[in-house]
Short mmCIF file of C-alpha atoms in Angstrom, two decimals:
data_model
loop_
_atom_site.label_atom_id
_atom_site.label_comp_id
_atom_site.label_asym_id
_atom_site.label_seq_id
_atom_site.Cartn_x
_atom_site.Cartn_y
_atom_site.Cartn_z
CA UNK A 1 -50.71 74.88 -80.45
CA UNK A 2 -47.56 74.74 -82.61
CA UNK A 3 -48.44 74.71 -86.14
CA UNK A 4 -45.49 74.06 -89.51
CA UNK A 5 -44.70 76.49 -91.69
CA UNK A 6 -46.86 75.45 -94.25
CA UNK A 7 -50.10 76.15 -92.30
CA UNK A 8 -48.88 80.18 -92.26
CA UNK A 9 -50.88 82.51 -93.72
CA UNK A 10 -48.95 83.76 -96.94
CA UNK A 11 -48.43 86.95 -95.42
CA UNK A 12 -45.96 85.45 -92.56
CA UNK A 13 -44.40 82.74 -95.06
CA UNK A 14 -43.23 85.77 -97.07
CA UNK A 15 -41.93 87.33 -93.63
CA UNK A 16 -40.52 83.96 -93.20
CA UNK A 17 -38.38 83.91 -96.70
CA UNK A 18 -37.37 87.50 -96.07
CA UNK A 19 -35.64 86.26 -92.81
CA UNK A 20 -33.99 83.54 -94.66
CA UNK A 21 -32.17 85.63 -97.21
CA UNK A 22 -31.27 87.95 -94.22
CA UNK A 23 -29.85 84.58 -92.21
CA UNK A 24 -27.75 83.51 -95.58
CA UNK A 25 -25.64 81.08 -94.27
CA UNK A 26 -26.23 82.13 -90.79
CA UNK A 27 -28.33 80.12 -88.53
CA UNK A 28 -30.06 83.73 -87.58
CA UNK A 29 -29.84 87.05 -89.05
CA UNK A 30 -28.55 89.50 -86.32
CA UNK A 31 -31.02 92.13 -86.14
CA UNK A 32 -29.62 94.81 -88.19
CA UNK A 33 -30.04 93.16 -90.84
CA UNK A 34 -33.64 94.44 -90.92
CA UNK A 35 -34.85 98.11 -90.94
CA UNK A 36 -38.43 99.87 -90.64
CA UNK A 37 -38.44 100.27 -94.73
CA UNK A 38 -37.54 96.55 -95.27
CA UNK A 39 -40.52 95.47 -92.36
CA UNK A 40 -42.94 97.64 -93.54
CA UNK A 41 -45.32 95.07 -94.87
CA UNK A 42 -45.82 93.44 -91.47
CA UNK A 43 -45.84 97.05 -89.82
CA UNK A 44 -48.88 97.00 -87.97
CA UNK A 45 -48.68 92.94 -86.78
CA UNK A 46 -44.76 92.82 -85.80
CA UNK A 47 -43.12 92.88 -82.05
CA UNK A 48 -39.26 93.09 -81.60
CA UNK A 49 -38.10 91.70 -78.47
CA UNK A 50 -35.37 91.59 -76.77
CA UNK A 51 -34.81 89.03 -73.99
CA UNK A 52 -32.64 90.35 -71.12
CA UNK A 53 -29.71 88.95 -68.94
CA UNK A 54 -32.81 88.61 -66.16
CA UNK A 55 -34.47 86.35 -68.37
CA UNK A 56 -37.57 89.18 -68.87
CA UNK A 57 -38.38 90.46 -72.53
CA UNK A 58 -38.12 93.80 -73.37
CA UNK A 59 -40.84 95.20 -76.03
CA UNK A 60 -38.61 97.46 -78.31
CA UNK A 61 -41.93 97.69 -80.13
CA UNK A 62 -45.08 96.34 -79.55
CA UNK A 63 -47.73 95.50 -82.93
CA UNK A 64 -50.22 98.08 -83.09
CA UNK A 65 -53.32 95.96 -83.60
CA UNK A 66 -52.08 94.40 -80.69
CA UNK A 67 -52.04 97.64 -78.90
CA UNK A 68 -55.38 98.35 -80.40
CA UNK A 69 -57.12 95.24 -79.51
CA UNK A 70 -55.73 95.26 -75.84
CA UNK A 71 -56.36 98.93 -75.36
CA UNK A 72 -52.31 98.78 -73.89
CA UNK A 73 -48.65 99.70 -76.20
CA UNK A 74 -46.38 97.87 -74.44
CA UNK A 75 -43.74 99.17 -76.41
CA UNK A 76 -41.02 100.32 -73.70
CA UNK A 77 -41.61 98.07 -71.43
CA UNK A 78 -41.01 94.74 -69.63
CA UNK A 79 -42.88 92.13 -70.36
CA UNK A 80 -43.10 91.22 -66.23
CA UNK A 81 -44.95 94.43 -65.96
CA UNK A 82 -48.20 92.86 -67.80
CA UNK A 83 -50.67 90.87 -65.29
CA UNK A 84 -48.68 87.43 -65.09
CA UNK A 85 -51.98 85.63 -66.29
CA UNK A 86 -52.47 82.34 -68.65
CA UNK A 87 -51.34 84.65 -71.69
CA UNK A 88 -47.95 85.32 -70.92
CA UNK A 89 -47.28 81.93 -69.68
CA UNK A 90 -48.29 81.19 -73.30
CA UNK A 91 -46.49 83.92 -74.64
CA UNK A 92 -43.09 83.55 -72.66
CA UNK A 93 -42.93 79.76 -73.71
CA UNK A 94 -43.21 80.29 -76.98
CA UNK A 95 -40.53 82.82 -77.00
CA UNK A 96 -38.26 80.86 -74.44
CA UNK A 97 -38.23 78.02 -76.76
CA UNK A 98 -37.68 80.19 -80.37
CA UNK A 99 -34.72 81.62 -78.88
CA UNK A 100 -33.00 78.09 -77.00
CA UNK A 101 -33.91 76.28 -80.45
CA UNK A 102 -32.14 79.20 -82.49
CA UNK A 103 -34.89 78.69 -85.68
CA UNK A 104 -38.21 80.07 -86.72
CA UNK A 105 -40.94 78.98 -84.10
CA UNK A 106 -44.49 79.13 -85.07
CA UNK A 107 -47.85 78.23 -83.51
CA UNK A 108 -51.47 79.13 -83.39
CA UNK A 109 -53.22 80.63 -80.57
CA UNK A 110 -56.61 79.47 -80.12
CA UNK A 111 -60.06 81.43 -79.21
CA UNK A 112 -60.81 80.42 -75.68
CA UNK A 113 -58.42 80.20 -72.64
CA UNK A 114 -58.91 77.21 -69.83
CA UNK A 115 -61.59 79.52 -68.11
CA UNK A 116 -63.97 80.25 -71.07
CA UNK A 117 -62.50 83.68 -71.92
CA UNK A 118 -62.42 84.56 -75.90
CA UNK A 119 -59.52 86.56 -77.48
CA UNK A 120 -58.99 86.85 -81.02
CA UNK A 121 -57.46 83.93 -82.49
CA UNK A 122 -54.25 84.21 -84.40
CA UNK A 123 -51.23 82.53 -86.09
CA UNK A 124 -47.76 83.74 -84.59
CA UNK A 125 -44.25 83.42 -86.27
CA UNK A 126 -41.06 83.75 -84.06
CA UNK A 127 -37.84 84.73 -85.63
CA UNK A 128 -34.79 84.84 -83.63
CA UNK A 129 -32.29 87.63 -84.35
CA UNK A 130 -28.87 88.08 -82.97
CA UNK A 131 -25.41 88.00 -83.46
CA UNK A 132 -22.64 85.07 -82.79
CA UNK A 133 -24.25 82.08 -81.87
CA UNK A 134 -26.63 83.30 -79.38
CA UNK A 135 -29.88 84.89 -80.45
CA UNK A 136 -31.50 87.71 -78.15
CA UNK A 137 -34.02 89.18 -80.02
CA UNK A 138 -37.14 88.27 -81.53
CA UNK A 139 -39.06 89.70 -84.62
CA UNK A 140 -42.58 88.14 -83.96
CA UNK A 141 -45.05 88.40 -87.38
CA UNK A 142 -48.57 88.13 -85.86
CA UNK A 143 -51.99 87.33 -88.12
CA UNK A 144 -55.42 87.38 -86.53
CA UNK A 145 -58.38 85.78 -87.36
CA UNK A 146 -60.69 87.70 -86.25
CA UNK A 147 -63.87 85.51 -88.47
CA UNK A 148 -63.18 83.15 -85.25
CA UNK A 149 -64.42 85.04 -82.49
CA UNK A 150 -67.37 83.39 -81.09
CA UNK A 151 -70.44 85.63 -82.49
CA UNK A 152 -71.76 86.62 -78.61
CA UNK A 153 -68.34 87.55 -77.74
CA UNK A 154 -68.73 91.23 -78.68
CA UNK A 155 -65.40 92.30 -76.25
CA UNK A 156 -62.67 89.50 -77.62
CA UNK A 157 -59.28 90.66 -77.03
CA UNK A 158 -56.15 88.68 -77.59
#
């Protein structure tokens, strides 16, 4: 469900100012213009992707917690090599549309899929990064919300 910027949690509006001053007058900051020291607040909750000339995305690093929760890094790897399920339907929308709109994209994935399956819920900030007027990267902030998980869903997973 896409969500405004003012619903963020305060930890992804500040990750949402610090891309601003990197975009300046830019429509997007290219993605040098962020390093591990400068992200290190959103460390554990950020993915950088890159979307390819195929049209796949590329994990140049996947969140941790992420990692955690789905027992899989996906850091390295395409994201065509995950099972193609209602997830990365959601998932490849989302980023599809960040990067053809060229501006912050944000939305908030709920607990339950169509089929009755919990995951943890969470809010998700897209960033496009790149240089010219084509973005090409991503710089997703994730927050979960873990206080939403059904309480006899002891296995959610996002």
């Amino acid at each position: 469900m896409q969500t405004t910027e003012d619903s963020l949690p305060d930890d992804l509006k500040t990750l949402l100012a610090l891309w601003r001053m990197q975009a300046g007058t830019r429509r997007f900051p290219s993605r040098e213009s962020f390093d591990g020291r400068t992200l290190m607040p959103w460390a554990g909750r950020l993915h950088l992707i890159e979307m390819l000339e195929d049209g796949d995305f590329y994990f140049h690093r996947f969140s941790p917690i992420s990692a955690a929760r789905l027992g899989l890094d996906m850091t390295g790897q395409r994201l065509s090599a995950t099972v193609l399920d209602e997830r990365a339907t959601m998932t490849t929308s989302g980023y599809r549309r960040c990067l053809s709109l060229a501006r912050p994209v944000c939305d908030q994935i709920a607990a339950t899929f169509g089929d009755g399956r919990h995951h943890t819920p969470y809010d998700r900030l897209m960033l496009p990064l790149g240089s010219n007027d084509r973005p090409n990267f991503l710089l997703v902030g994730l927050w979960f919300h873990p206080a939403d998980i059904p309480p006899d869903n002891h296995k959610a997973r996002i």
